[in-house]
PDB file of C-alpha atoms in Angstrom:
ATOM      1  CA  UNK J   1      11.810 -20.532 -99.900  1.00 39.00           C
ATOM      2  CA  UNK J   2      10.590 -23.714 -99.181  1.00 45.00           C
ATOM      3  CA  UNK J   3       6.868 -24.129 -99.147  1.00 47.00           C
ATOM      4  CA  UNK J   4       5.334 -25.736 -96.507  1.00 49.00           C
ATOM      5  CA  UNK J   5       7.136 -24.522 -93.963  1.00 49.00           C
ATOM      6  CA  UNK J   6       7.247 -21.621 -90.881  1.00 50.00           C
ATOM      7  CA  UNK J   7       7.775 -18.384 -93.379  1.00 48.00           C
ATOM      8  CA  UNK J   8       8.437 -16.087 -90.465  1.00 42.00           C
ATOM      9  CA  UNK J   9      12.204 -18.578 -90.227  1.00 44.00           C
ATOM     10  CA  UNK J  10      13.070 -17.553 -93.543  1.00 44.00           C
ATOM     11  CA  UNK J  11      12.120 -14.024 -94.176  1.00 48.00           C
ATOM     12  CA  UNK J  12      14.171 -10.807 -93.635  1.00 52.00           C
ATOM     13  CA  UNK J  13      12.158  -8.855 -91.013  1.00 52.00           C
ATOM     14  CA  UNK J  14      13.503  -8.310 -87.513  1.00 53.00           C
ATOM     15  CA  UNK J  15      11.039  -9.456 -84.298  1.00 54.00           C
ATOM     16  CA  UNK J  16       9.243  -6.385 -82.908  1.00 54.00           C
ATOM     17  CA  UNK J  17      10.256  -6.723 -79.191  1.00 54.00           C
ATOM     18  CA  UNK J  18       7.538  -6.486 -76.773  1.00 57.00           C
ATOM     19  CA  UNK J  19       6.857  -3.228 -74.835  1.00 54.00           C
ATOM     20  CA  UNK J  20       7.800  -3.019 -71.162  1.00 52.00           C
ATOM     21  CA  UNK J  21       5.136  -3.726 -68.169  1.00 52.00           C
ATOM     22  CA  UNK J  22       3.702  -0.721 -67.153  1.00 53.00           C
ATOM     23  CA  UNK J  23       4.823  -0.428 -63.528  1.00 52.00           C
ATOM     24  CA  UNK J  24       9.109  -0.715 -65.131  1.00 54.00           C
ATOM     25  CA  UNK J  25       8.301   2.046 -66.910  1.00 55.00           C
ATOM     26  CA  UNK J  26       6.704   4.295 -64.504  1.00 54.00           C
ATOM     27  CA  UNK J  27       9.610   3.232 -62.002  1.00 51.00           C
ATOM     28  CA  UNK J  28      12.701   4.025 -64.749  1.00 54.00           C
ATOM     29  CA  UNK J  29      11.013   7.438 -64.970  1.00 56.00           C
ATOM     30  CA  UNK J  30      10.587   8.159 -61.418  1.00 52.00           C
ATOM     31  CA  UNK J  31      14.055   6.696 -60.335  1.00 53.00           C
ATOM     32  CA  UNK J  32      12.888   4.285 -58.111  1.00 49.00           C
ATOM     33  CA  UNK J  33      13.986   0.694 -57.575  1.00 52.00           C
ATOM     34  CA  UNK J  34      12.963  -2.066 -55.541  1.00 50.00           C
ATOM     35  CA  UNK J  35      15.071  -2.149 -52.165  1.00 52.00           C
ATOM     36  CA  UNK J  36      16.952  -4.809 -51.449  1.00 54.00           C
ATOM     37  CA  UNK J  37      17.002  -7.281 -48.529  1.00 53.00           C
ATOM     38  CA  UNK J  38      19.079  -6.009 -46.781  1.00 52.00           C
ATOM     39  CA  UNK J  39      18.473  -2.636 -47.083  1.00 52.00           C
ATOM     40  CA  UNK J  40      14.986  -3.652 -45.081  1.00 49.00           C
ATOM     41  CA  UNK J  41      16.570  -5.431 -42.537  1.00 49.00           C
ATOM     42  CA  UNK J  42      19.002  -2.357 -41.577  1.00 54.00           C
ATOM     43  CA  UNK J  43      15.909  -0.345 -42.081  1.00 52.00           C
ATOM     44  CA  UNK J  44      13.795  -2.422 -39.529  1.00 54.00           C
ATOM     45  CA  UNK J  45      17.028  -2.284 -37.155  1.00 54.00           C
ATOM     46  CA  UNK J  46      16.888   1.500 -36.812  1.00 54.00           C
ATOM     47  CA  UNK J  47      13.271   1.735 -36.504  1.00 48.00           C
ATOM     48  CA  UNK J  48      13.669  -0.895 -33.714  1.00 53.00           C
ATOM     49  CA  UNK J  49      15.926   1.351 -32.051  1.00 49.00           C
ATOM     50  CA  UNK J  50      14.419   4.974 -32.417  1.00 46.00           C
ATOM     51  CA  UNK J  51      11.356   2.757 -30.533  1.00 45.00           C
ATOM     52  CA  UNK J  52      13.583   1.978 -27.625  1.00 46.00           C
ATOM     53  CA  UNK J  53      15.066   4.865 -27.057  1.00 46.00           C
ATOM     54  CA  UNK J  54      11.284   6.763 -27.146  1.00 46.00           C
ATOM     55  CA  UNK J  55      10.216   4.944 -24.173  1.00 51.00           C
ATOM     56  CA  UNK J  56       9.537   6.297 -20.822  1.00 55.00           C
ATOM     57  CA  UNK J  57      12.477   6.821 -17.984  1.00 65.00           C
ATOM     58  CA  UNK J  58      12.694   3.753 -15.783  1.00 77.00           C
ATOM     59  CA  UNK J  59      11.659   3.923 -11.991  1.00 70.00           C
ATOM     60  CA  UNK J  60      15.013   5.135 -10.481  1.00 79.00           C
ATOM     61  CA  UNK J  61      15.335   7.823 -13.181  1.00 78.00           C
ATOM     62  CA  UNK J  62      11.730   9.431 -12.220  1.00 75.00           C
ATOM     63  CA  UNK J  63      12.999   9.128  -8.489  1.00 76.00           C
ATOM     64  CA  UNK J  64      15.970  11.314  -9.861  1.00 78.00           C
ATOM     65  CA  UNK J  65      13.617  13.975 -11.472  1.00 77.00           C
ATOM     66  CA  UNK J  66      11.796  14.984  -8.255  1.00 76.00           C
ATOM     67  CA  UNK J  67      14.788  16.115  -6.492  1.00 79.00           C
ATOM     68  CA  UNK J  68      15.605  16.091  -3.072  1.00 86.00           C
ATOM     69  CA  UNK J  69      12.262  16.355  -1.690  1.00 87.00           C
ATOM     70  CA  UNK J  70      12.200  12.789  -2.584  1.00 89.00           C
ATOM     71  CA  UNK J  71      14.498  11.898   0.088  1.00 91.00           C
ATOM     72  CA  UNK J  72      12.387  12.149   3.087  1.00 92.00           C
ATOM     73  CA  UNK J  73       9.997  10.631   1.193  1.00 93.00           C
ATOM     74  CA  UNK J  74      11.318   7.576   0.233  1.00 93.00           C
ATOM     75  CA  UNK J  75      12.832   7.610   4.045  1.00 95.00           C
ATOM     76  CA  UNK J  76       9.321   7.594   5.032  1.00 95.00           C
ATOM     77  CA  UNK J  77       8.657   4.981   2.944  1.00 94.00           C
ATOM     78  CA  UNK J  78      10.931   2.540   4.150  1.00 95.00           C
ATOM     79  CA  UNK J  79       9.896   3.051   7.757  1.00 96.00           C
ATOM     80  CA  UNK J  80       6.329   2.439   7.131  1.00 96.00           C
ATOM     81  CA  UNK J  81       7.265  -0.716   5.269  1.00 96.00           C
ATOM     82  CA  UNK J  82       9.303  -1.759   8.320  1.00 96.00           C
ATOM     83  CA  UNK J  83       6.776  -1.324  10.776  1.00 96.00           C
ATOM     84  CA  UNK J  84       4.026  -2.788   8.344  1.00 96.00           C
ATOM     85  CA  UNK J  85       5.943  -6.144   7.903  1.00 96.00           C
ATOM     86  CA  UNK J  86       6.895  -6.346  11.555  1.00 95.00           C
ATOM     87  CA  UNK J  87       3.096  -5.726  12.202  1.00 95.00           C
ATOM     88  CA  UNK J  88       2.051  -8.389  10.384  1.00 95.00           C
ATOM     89  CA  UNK J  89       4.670 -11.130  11.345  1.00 95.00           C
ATOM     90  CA  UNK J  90       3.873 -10.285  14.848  1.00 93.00           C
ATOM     91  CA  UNK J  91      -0.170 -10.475  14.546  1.00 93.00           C
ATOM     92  CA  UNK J  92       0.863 -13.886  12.775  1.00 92.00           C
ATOM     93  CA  UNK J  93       2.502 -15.019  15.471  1.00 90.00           C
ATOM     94  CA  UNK J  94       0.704 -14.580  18.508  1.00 87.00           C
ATOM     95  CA  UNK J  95      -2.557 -15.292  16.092  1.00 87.00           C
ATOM     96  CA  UNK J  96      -3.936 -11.902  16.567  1.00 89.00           C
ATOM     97  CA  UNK J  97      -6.185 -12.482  13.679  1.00 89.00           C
ATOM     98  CA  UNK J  98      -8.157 -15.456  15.231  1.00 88.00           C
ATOM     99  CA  UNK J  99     -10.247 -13.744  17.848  1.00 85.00           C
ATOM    100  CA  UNK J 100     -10.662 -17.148  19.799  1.00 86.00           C
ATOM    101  CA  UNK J 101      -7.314 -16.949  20.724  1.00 86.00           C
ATOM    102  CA  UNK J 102      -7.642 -14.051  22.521  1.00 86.00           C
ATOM    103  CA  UNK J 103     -10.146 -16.010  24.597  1.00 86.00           C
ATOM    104  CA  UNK J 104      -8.653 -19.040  25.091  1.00 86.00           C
ATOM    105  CA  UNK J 105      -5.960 -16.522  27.136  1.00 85.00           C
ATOM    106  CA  UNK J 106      -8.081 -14.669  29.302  1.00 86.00           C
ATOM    107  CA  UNK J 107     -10.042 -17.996  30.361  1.00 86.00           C
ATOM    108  CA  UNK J 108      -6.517 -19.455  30.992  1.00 86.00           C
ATOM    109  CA  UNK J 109      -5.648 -16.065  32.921  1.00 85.00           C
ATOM    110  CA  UNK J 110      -8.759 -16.537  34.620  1.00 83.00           C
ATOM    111  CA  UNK J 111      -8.285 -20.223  35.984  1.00 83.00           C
ATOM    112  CA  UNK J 112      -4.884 -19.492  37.389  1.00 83.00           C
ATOM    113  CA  UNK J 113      -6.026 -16.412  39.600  1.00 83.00           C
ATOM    114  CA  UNK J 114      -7.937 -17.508  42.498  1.00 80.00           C
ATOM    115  CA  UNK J 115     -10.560 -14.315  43.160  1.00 77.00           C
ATOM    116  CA  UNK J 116     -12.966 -14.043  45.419  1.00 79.00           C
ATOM    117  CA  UNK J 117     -14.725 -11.139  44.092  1.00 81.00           C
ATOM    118  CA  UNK J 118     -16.029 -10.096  40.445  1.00 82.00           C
ATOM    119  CA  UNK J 119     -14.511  -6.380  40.841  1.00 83.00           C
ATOM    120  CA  UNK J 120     -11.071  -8.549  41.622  1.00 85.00           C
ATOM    121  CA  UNK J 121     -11.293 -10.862  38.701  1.00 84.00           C
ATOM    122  CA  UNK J 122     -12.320  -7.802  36.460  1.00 85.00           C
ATOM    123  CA  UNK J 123      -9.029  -6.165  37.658  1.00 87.00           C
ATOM    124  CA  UNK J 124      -6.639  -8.516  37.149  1.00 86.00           C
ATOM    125  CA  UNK J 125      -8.100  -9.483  33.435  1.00 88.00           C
ATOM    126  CA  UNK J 126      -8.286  -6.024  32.058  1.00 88.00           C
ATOM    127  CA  UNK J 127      -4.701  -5.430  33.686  1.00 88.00           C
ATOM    128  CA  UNK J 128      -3.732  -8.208  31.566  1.00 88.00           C
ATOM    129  CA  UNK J 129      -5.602  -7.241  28.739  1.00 89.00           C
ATOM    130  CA  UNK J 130      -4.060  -3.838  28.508  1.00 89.00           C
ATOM    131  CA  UNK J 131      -0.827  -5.111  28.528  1.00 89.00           C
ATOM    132  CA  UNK J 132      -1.802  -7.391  25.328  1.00 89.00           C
ATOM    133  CA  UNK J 133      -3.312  -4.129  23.799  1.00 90.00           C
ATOM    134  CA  UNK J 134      -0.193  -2.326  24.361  1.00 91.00           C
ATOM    135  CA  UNK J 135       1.560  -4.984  22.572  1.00 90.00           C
ATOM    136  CA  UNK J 136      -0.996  -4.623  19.294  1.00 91.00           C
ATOM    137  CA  UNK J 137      -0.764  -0.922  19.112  1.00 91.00           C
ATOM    138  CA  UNK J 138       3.208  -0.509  19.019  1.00 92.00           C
ATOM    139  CA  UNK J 139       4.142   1.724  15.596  1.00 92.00           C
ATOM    140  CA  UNK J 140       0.319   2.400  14.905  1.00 94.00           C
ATOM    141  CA  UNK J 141       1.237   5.669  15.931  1.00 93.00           C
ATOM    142  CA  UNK J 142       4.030   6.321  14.167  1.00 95.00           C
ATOM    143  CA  UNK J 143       2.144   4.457  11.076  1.00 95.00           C
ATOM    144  CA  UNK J 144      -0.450   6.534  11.440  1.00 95.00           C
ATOM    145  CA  UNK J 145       2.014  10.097  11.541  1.00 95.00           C
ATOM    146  CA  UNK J 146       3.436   8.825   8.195  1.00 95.00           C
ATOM    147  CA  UNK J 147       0.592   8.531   6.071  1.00 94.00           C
ATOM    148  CA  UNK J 148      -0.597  11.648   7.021  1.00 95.00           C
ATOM    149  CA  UNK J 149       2.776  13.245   6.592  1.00 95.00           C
ATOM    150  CA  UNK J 150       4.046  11.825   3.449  1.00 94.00           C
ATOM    151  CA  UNK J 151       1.332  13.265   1.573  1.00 94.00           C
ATOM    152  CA  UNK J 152       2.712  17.382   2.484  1.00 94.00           C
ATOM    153  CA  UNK J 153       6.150  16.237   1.921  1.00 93.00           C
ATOM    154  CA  UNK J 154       4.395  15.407  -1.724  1.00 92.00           C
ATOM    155  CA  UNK J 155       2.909  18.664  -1.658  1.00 92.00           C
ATOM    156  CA  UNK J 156       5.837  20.680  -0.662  1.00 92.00           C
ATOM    157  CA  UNK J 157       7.529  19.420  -3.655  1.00 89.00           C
ATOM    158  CA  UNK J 158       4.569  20.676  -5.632  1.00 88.00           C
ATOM    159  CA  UNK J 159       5.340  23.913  -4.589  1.00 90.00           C
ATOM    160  CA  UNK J 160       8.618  23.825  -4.597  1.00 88.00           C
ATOM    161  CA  UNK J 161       8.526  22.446  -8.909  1.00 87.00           C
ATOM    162  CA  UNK J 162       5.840  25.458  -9.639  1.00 87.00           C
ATOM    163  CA  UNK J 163       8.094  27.871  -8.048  1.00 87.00           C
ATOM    164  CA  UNK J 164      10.706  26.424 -10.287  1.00 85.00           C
ATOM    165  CA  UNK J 165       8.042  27.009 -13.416  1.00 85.00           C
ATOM    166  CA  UNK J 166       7.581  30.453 -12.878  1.00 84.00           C
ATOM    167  CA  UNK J 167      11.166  31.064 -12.651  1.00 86.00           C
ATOM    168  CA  UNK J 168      12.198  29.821 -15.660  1.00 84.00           C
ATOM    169  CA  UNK J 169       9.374  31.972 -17.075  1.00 82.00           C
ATOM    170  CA  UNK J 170      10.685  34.796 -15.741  1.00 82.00           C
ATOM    171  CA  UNK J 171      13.952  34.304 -16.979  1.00 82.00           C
ATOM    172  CA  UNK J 172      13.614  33.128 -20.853  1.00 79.00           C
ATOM    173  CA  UNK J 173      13.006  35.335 -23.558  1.00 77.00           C
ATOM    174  CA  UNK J 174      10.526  32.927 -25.643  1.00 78.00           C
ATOM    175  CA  UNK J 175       8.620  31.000 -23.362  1.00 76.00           C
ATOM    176  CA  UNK J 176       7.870  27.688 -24.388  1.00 79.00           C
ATOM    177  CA  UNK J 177       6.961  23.946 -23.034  1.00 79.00           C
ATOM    178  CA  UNK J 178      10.690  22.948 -22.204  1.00 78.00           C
ATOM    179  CA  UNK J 179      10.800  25.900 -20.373  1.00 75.00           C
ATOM    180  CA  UNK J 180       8.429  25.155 -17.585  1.00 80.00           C
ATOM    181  CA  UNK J 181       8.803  21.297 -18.144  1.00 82.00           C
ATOM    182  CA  UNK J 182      11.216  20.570 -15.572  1.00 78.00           C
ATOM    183  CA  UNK J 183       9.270  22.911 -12.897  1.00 83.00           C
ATOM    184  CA  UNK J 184       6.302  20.796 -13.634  1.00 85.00           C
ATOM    185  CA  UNK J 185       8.155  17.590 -13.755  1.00 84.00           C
ATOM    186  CA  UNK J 186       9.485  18.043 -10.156  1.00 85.00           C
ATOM    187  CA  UNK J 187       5.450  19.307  -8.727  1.00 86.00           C
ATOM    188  CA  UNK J 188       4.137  16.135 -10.461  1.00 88.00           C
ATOM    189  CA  UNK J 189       6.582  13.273  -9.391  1.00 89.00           C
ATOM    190  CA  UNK J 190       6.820  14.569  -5.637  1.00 90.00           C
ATOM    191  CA  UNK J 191       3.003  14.710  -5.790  1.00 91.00           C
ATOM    192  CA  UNK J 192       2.638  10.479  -6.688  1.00 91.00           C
ATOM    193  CA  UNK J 193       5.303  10.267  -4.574  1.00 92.00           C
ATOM    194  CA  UNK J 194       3.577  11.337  -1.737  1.00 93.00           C
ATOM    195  CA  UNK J 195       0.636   9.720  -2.176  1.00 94.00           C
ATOM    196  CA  UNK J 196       2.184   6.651  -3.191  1.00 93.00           C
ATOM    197  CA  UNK J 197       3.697   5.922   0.107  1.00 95.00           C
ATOM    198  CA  UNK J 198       0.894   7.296   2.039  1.00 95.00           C
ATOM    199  CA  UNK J 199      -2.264   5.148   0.378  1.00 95.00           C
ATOM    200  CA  UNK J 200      -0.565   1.851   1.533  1.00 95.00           C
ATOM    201  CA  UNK J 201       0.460   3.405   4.904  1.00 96.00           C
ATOM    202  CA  UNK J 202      -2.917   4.500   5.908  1.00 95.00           C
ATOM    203  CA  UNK J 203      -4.613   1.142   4.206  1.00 96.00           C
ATOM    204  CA  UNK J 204      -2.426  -0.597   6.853  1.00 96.00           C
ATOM    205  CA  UNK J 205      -2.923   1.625   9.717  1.00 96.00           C
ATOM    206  CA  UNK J 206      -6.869   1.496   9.573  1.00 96.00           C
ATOM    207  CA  UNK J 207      -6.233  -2.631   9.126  1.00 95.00           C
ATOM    208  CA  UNK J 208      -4.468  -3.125  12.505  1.00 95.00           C
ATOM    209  CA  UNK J 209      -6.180  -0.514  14.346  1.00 94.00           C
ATOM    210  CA  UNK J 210      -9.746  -2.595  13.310  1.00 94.00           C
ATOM    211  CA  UNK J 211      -7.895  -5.404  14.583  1.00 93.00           C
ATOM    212  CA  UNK J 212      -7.290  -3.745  18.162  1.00 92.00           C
ATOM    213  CA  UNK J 213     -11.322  -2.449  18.496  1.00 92.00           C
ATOM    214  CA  UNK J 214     -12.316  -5.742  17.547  1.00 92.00           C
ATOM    215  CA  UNK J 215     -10.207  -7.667  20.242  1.00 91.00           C
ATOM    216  CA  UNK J 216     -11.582  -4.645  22.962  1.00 89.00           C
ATOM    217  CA  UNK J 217     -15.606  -5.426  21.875  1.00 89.00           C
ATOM    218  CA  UNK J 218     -14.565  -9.399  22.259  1.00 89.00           C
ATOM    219  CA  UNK J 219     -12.424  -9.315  25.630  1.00 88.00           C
ATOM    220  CA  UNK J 220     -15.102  -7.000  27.243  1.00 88.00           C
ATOM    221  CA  UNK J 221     -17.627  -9.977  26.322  1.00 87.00           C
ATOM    222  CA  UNK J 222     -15.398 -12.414  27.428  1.00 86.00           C
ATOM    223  CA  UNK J 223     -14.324 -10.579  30.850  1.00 87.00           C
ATOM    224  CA  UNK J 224     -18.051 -10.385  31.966  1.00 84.00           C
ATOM    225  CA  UNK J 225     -19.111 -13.711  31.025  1.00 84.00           C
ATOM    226  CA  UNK J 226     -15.927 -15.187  32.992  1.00 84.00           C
ATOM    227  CA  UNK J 227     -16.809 -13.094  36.126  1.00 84.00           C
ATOM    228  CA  UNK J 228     -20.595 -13.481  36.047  1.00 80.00           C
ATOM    229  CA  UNK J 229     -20.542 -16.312  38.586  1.00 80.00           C
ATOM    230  CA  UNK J 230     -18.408 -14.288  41.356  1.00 80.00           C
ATOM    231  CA  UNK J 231     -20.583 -12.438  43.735  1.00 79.00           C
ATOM    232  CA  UNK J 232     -19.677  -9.310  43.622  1.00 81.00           C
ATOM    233  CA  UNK J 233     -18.138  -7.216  46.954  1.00 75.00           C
ATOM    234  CA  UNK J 234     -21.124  -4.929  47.916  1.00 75.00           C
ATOM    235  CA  UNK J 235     -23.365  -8.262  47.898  1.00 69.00           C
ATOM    236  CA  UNK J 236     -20.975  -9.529  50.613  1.00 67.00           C
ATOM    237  CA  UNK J 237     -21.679  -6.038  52.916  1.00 67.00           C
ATOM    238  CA  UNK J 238     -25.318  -5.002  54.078  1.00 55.00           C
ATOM    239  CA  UNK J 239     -26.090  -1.893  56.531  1.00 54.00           C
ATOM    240  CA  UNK J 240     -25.809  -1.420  60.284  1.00 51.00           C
ATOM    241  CA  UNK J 241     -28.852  -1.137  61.740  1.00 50.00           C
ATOM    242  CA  UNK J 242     -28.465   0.757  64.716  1.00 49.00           C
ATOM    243  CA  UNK J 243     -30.973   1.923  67.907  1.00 47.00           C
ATOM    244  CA  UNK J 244     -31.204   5.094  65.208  1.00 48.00           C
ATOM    245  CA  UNK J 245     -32.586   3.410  62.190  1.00 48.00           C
ATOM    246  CA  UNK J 246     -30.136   2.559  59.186  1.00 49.00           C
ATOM    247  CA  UNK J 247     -27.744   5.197  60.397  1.00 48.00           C
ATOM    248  CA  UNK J 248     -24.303   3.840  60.520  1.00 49.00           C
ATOM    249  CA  UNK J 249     -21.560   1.631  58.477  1.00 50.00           C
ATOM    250  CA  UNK J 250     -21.864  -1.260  56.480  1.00 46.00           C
ATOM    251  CA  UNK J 251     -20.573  -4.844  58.197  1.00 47.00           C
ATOM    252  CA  UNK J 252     -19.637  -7.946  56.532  1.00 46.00           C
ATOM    253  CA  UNK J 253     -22.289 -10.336  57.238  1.00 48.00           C
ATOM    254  CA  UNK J 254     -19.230 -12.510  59.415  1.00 47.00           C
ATOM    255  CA  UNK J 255     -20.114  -9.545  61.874  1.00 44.00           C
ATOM    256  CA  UNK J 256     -16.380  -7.329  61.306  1.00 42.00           C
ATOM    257  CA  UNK J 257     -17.476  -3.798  60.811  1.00 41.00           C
ATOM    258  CA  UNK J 258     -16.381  -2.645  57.771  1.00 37.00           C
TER     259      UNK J 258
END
């Protein structure tokens, strides 16, 4: 051997290798090893997808779980929504919602009738009034049937899914949660059903018909400040004074007995 230099080069021994890290050792023995990448990708996939198919029924499929009690509700629906949309483009038109409006077409109705009495005046504007009115209240009625209505449909159906609860419980052997689910299922989407169509119904209905008693308060105001100047027709008549006292008829004061 030559002095000097690295021994370890030169001599007969073997390297010792060095022991294994901990955490190979404890996976060799437990079987384990490290996933790939693309195991976790195919892994994330299906997770993805057990997620999507765990959510909730769409709208249309609910609709389909109440049954047919949800045909005359969604029927009543759709007619409330009609008459609520034609409501509102009609109020827009004729500008219902501005209440000057309103006044601005009695004092026109007022200049074009020549009266020569307040009682006449009064007539002929609350003649035309009423016609407007009638004209503001068309559907309110029917609005008005559906919201009240559409909630006992809802009801019904209640009734109609517990009945269906109790029968199944009658007929299983082992009663359990799927057994009375679909009863319950059927009570519970009739029920929102109901009520869905009849909150925005009635929300609608009390919304027009505050309209109408507003416009009534504001043409009454109007109507006797437009007529206030007219005399009225009992001024225009005074009693008959006869040899007997004030026995007798009334006369127009151009003499005409009355």
């Amino acid at each position: 051997l030559m002095g000097g230099g690295n021994s370890f080069l030169y001599s007969n021994e073997k390297p010792v290798p060095e022991p294994p890290a901990i955490e190979e050792q404890e996976a060799e023995q437990s079987g384990i090893t490290a996933p790939s990448e693309g195991t976790i990708a195919d892994s994330s996939k299906e997770a993805q997808e057990t997620t999507e198919g765990e959510e909730g029924p769409g709208l249309i499929q609910t609709v389909k779980q109440g049954g047919m009690i949800m045909i005359p509700i969604i029927l009543l629906g759709f007619i409330s929504l009609t008459i609520i949309i034609e409501r509102l483009i009609f109020y827009s038109k004729h500008g219902v919602w501005n209440r000057e409006t309103l006044i601005s077409h009695l004092m026109a109705l007022a200049r074009r009738y020549d009266a020569a009495y307040r009682e006449d005046m009064e007539d002929h504007l609350r003649g035309e009034f009423q016609i407007y009115v009638n004209g503001l209240e068309r559907g309110l009625g029917l609005l008005a049937g559906i919201g009240n209505l559409a909630p006992i449909v809802g009801f019904l159906g209640t009734v109609i899914g517990l009945i269906q609860a109790f029968a199944s419980i009658v007929a299983a052997t082992t009663v359990t949660a799927k057994v009375v689910a679909a009863g319950i299922q059927v009570a519970l989407v009739t029920t929102a059903g109901g009520l869905t169509v009849a909150a925005p119904t009635l929300i609608f209905y009390y919304l027009f018909t505050t309209i109408v008693q507003n416009r009534f308060a504001a043409a009454d105001e109007a109507i006797s400040n437009m007529c206030a100047h007219l005399p009225r027709m009992t001024d225009s008549m005074e009693p008959e004074k006869g040899s007997g006292g004030d026995r007798g008829g009334f006369v127009k004061k151009s003499g005409r007995s009355c």
